[in-house]
């Protein structure tokens, strides 16, 4: 499970547990950052790599559930593994409904924690890769001319070249030229692929009717 390019953040007010989890992770070649409180964590910068958070649910002051809500409100997507010595079923259900990876009751098995961390890191790795691909796609779409963008959106709505030409008042052959250039710039090998790119960019509202 060694992964020096990933980081596990551990927030727990129990210094012995913090140290124990830190040793376990480092023994497996995984970077770990340890925090004794949520306020200490909030003052730090998140690492720019696949990350997950091992979070005590009950701590003095702010709770782990409070932090989960704050991160969601700030659109900071970090997979969370809750650990607690005082868990109850409603609390665990609440945490899992909000997207927590796992809810472990202390004392927990090292392997259970490691399995949850592996899942959390893989999810964050996939999310980061998706975000990177989406940013590249947005950049390519931004490179299109206004007319090319308009035609890409019309194509995504399921319009034929003839319909697009009639709707925007240009020749059908001109529509095809713009569409071809747009596909080259977007690096789309086919119209269905262009449509999938448009879906990822949310160029057409879900309520739109496609032919």
mmCIF file of C-alpha atoms in Angstrom:
data_model
loop_
_atom_site.group_PDB
_atom_site.id
_atom_site.type_symbol
_atom_site.label_atom_id
_atom_site.label_comp_id
_atom_site.label_asym_id
_atom_site.label_seq_id
_atom_site.Cartn_x
_atom_site.Cartn_y
_atom_site.Cartn_z
ATOM 1 C CA UNK A 1 0.000 0.000 0.000
ATOM 2 C CA UNK A 2 3.056 2.281 -0.059
ATOM 3 C CA UNK A 3 2.127 5.594 -1.659
ATOM 4 C CA UNK A 4 4.519 8.461 -1.014
ATOM 5 C CA UNK A 5 2.534 10.701 -3.374
ATOM 6 C CA UNK A 6 -0.558 10.579 -1.117
ATOM 7 C CA UNK A 7 -1.217 12.087 2.304
ATOM 8 C CA UNK A 8 -3.478 10.998 5.147
ATOM 9 C CA UNK A 9 -4.613 13.763 7.498
ATOM 10 C CA UNK A 10 -5.378 12.622 11.048
ATOM 11 C CA UNK A 11 -7.384 14.809 13.442
ATOM 12 C CA UNK A 12 -7.794 13.392 16.948
ATOM 13 C CA UNK A 13 -7.408 14.947 20.392
ATOM 14 C CA UNK A 14 -5.973 11.676 21.757
ATOM 15 C CA UNK A 15 -2.172 12.051 21.369
ATOM 16 C CA UNK A 16 -1.566 8.301 21.772
ATOM 17 C CA UNK A 17 -3.979 7.404 18.970
ATOM 18 C CA UNK A 18 -2.569 10.143 16.745
ATOM 19 C CA UNK A 19 0.959 8.889 17.253
ATOM 20 C CA UNK A 20 -0.078 5.257 16.745
ATOM 21 C CA UNK A 21 -1.873 5.963 13.448
ATOM 22 C CA UNK A 22 1.019 8.139 12.310
ATOM 23 C CA UNK A 23 3.537 5.344 12.981
ATOM 24 C CA UNK A 24 1.346 2.779 11.217
ATOM 25 C CA UNK A 25 1.025 4.906 8.083
ATOM 26 C CA UNK A 26 4.676 5.905 7.930
ATOM 27 C CA UNK A 27 5.741 2.274 8.364
ATOM 28 C CA UNK A 28 3.860 1.582 5.124
ATOM 29 C CA UNK A 29 5.444 4.522 3.298
ATOM 30 C CA UNK A 30 2.328 6.734 3.486
ATOM 31 C CA UNK A 31 2.706 10.432 4.316
ATOM 32 C CA UNK A 32 0.763 11.468 7.420
ATOM 33 C CA UNK A 33 -0.048 14.882 8.880
ATOM 34 C CA UNK A 34 -1.296 14.828 12.472
ATOM 35 C CA UNK A 35 -3.520 17.432 14.158
ATOM 36 C CA UNK A 36 -4.751 17.634 17.754
ATOM 37 C CA UNK A 37 -7.818 19.747 16.936
ATOM 38 C CA UNK A 38 -9.991 20.948 14.083
ATOM 39 C CA UNK A 39 -8.808 24.544 14.598
ATOM 40 C CA UNK A 40 -5.197 23.381 14.145
ATOM 41 C CA UNK A 41 -6.219 21.578 10.940
ATOM 42 C CA UNK A 42 -8.096 24.629 9.603
ATOM 43 C CA UNK A 43 -4.945 26.767 9.893
ATOM 44 C CA UNK A 44 -3.002 24.396 7.648
ATOM 45 C CA UNK A 45 -2.878 24.188 3.863
ATOM 46 C CA UNK A 46 -4.233 21.052 2.250
ATOM 47 C CA UNK A 47 -1.555 19.050 0.426
ATOM 48 C CA UNK A 48 -1.780 19.094 -3.366
ATOM 49 C CA UNK A 49 -1.997 15.313 -3.788
ATOM 50 C CA UNK A 50 -4.527 12.505 -3.258
ATOM 51 C CA UNK A 51 -5.698 12.930 0.330
ATOM 52 C CA UNK A 52 -8.100 11.467 2.860
ATOM 53 C CA UNK A 53 -9.022 12.454 6.386
ATOM 54 C CA UNK A 54 -9.111 10.265 9.501
ATOM 55 C CA UNK A 55 -11.341 12.272 11.822
ATOM 56 C CA UNK A 56 -12.394 11.806 15.444
ATOM 57 C CA UNK A 57 -16.108 12.497 15.648
ATOM 58 C CA UNK A 58 -16.129 13.854 19.230
ATOM 59 C CA UNK A 59 -13.596 16.476 20.257
ATOM 60 C CA UNK A 60 -13.645 19.539 22.530
ATOM 61 C CA UNK A 61 -15.228 22.468 20.685
ATOM 62 C CA UNK A 62 -16.041 21.653 17.097
ATOM 63 C CA UNK A 63 -17.100 18.072 16.318
ATOM 64 C CA UNK A 64 -16.053 15.918 13.390
ATOM 65 C CA UNK A 65 -19.587 16.158 11.968
ATOM 66 C CA UNK A 66 -19.317 19.969 12.116
ATOM 67 C CA UNK A 67 -16.104 19.819 10.094
ATOM 68 C CA UNK A 68 -17.705 17.451 7.579
ATOM 69 C CA UNK A 69 -20.509 20.001 7.074
ATOM 70 C CA UNK A 70 -18.027 22.892 6.760
ATOM 71 C CA UNK A 71 -15.912 21.100 4.164
ATOM 72 C CA UNK A 72 -19.008 20.219 2.129
ATOM 73 C CA UNK A 73 -20.269 23.820 2.294
ATOM 74 C CA UNK A 74 -16.857 25.066 1.109
ATOM 75 C CA UNK A 75 -16.869 22.461 -1.700
ATOM 76 C CA UNK A 76 -13.646 20.924 -0.366
ATOM 77 C CA UNK A 77 -13.993 17.287 -1.307
ATOM 78 C CA UNK A 78 -11.914 15.156 1.055
ATOM 79 C CA UNK A 79 -12.870 11.523 1.693
ATOM 80 C CA UNK A 80 -13.505 11.169 5.447
ATOM 81 C CA UNK A 81 -13.046 8.149 7.709
ATOM 82 C CA UNK A 82 -14.651 8.762 11.099
ATOM 83 C CA UNK A 83 -13.209 7.162 14.230
ATOM 84 C CA UNK A 84 -14.819 7.389 17.650
ATOM 85 C CA UNK A 85 -14.884 5.859 21.095
ATOM 86 C CA UNK A 86 -18.454 7.038 21.674
ATOM 87 C CA UNK A 87 -20.276 6.318 18.425
ATOM 88 C CA UNK A 88 -23.964 5.588 18.120
ATOM 89 C CA UNK A 89 -26.069 4.379 15.205
ATOM 90 C CA UNK A 90 -27.824 7.712 14.394
ATOM 91 C CA UNK A 91 -24.446 9.470 14.363
ATOM 92 C CA UNK A 92 -22.909 6.871 12.055
ATOM 93 C CA UNK A 93 -25.918 6.993 9.712
ATOM 94 C CA UNK A 94 -25.666 10.792 9.588
ATOM 95 C CA UNK A 95 -21.945 10.630 8.790
ATOM 96 C CA UNK A 96 -22.370 7.995 6.065
ATOM 97 C CA UNK A 97 -25.316 9.817 4.457
ATOM 98 C CA UNK A 98 -23.066 12.821 4.051
ATOM 99 C CA UNK A 99 -20.525 10.725 2.178
ATOM 100 C CA UNK A 100 -18.128 9.384 4.826
ATOM 101 C CA UNK A 101 -16.050 6.420 3.662
ATOM 102 C CA UNK A 102 -16.234 4.519 6.956
ATOM 103 C CA UNK A 103 -17.235 4.862 10.613
ATOM 104 C CA UNK A 104 -14.864 2.943 12.901
ATOM 105 C CA UNK A 105 -15.351 2.468 16.635
ATOM 106 C CA UNK A 106 -12.244 2.551 18.856
ATOM 107 C CA UNK A 107 -10.406 0.319 19.355
ATOM 108 C CA UNK A 108 -10.408 -0.618 15.670
ATOM 109 C CA UNK A 109 -8.274 -3.115 13.766
ATOM 110 C CA UNK A 110 -5.339 -1.594 11.865
ATOM 111 C CA UNK A 111 -6.425 -3.458 8.736
ATOM 112 C CA UNK A 112 -9.937 -1.972 8.872
ATOM 113 C CA UNK A 113 -8.431 1.505 9.014
ATOM 114 C CA UNK A 114 -5.971 0.740 6.214
ATOM 115 C CA UNK A 115 -8.741 -0.673 3.994
ATOM 116 C CA UNK A 116 -10.796 2.494 4.515
ATOM 117 C CA UNK A 117 -7.766 4.710 3.820
ATOM 118 C CA UNK A 118 -6.977 2.811 0.626
ATOM 119 C CA UNK A 119 -10.562 3.339 -0.564
ATOM 120 C CA UNK A 120 -10.473 7.032 0.424
ATOM 121 C CA UNK A 121 -7.188 7.698 -1.383
ATOM 122 C CA UNK A 122 -8.339 5.862 -4.526
ATOM 123 C CA UNK A 123 -11.549 7.924 -4.601
ATOM 124 C CA UNK A 124 -9.663 11.180 -4.169
ATOM 125 C CA UNK A 125 -7.161 10.152 -6.835
ATOM 126 C CA UNK A 126 -10.033 9.485 -9.266
ATOM 127 C CA UNK A 127 -11.706 12.796 -8.376
ATOM 128 C CA UNK A 128 -8.498 14.746 -8.933
ATOM 129 C CA UNK A 129 -7.943 13.030 -12.287
ATOM 130 C CA UNK A 130 -11.508 13.858 -13.302
ATOM 131 C CA UNK A 131 -11.064 17.497 -12.205
ATOM 132 C CA UNK A 132 -7.860 17.706 -14.263
ATOM 133 C CA UNK A 133 -9.600 16.287 -17.353
ATOM 134 C CA UNK A 134 -12.538 18.666 -16.886
ATOM 135 C CA UNK A 135 -10.208 21.679 -16.581
ATOM 136 C CA UNK A 136 -8.493 20.676 -19.852
ATOM 137 C CA UNK A 137 -11.896 20.276 -21.508
ATOM 138 C CA UNK A 138 -12.990 23.736 -20.331
ATOM 139 C CA UNK A 139 -9.768 25.186 -21.694
ATOM 140 C CA UNK A 140 -10.402 23.595 -25.095
ATOM 141 C CA UNK A 141 -13.998 24.851 -25.150
ATOM 142 C CA UNK A 142 -12.781 28.365 -24.260
ATOM 143 C CA UNK A 143 -10.515 28.257 -27.339
ATOM 144 C CA UNK A 144 -13.533 27.977 -29.667
ATOM 145 C CA UNK A 145 -14.898 30.987 -31.505
ATOM 146 C CA UNK A 146 -18.356 32.227 -30.388
ATOM 147 C CA UNK A 147 -19.909 30.651 -33.506
ATOM 148 C CA UNK A 148 -18.158 27.319 -32.892
ATOM 149 C CA UNK A 149 -19.388 27.290 -29.297
ATOM 150 C CA UNK A 150 -22.914 28.008 -30.456
ATOM 151 C CA UNK A 151 -22.794 25.117 -32.907
ATOM 152 C CA UNK A 152 -21.314 22.707 -30.330
ATOM 153 C CA UNK A 153 -24.233 23.522 -28.017
ATOM 154 C CA UNK A 154 -26.733 22.985 -30.845
ATOM 155 C CA UNK A 155 -25.103 19.645 -31.721
ATOM 156 C CA UNK A 156 -25.282 18.648 -28.042
ATOM 157 C CA UNK A 157 -29.020 19.382 -28.148
ATOM 158 C CA UNK A 158 -29.331 16.827 -30.926
ATOM 159 C CA UNK A 159 -29.831 19.300 -33.771
ATOM 160 C CA UNK A 160 -28.887 18.286 -37.309
ATOM 161 C CA UNK A 161 -26.705 20.560 -39.470
ATOM 162 C CA UNK A 162 -29.755 21.487 -41.554
ATOM 163 C CA UNK A 163 -31.706 22.500 -38.421
ATOM 164 C CA UNK A 164 -28.782 24.494 -37.024
ATOM 165 C CA UNK A 165 -28.311 26.307 -40.338
ATOM 166 C CA UNK A 166 -31.988 27.260 -40.426
ATOM 167 C CA UNK A 167 -32.023 28.328 -36.768
ATOM 168 C CA UNK A 168 -28.993 30.635 -36.884
ATOM 169 C CA UNK A 169 -29.364 31.758 -40.502
ATOM 170 C CA UNK A 170 -26.224 30.430 -42.184
ATOM 171 C CA UNK A 171 -25.578 27.858 -44.911
ATOM 172 C CA UNK A 172 -25.549 24.171 -43.937
ATOM 173 C CA UNK A 173 -22.054 23.808 -45.456
ATOM 174 C CA UNK A 174 -20.847 26.630 -43.175
ATOM 175 C CA UNK A 175 -22.304 24.854 -40.156
ATOM 176 C CA UNK A 176 -20.343 21.725 -41.105
ATOM 177 C CA UNK A 177 -17.101 23.725 -41.444
ATOM 178 C CA UNK A 178 -17.575 25.308 -38.000
ATOM 179 C CA UNK A 179 -18.520 21.940 -36.518
ATOM 180 C CA UNK A 180 -15.433 20.277 -38.003
ATOM 181 C CA UNK A 181 -13.142 22.991 -36.625
ATOM 182 C CA UNK A 182 -14.809 22.775 -33.228
ATOM 183 C CA UNK A 183 -14.322 19.004 -33.143
ATOM 184 C CA UNK A 184 -10.637 19.402 -33.991
ATOM 185 C CA UNK A 185 -10.119 21.974 -31.241
ATOM 186 C CA UNK A 186 -12.091 19.884 -28.732
ATOM 187 C CA UNK A 187 -10.162 16.759 -29.818
ATOM 188 C CA UNK A 188 -13.445 14.910 -30.388
ATOM 189 C CA UNK A 189 -13.177 11.954 -32.758
ATOM 190 C CA UNK A 190 -16.921 11.699 -33.385
ATOM 191 C CA UNK A 191 -20.205 13.524 -32.808
ATOM 192 C CA UNK A 192 -21.181 11.191 -29.914
ATOM 193 C CA UNK A 193 -17.834 11.986 -28.257
ATOM 194 C CA UNK A 194 -18.496 15.703 -28.750
ATOM 195 C CA UNK A 195 -21.897 15.168 -27.127
ATOM 196 C CA UNK A 196 -20.294 13.461 -24.122
ATOM 197 C CA UNK A 197 -17.876 16.365 -23.762
ATOM 198 C CA UNK A 198 -20.812 18.781 -23.832
ATOM 199 C CA UNK A 199 -22.504 16.723 -21.100
ATOM 200 C CA UNK A 200 -19.372 16.915 -18.926
ATOM 201 C CA UNK A 201 -19.264 20.683 -19.455
ATOM 202 C CA UNK A 202 -23.009 20.894 -18.690
ATOM 203 C CA UNK A 203 -23.562 22.963 -21.835
ATOM 204 C CA UNK A 204 -27.147 21.761 -22.113
ATOM 205 C CA UNK A 205 -29.528 21.713 -19.116
ATOM 206 C CA UNK A 206 -30.775 18.247 -18.146
ATOM 207 C CA UNK A 207 -34.343 19.332 -18.888
ATOM 208 C CA UNK A 208 -33.550 20.018 -22.567
ATOM 209 C CA UNK A 209 -35.226 17.769 -25.066
ATOM 210 C CA UNK A 210 -32.862 15.951 -27.401
ATOM 211 C CA UNK A 211 -34.033 14.486 -30.676
#
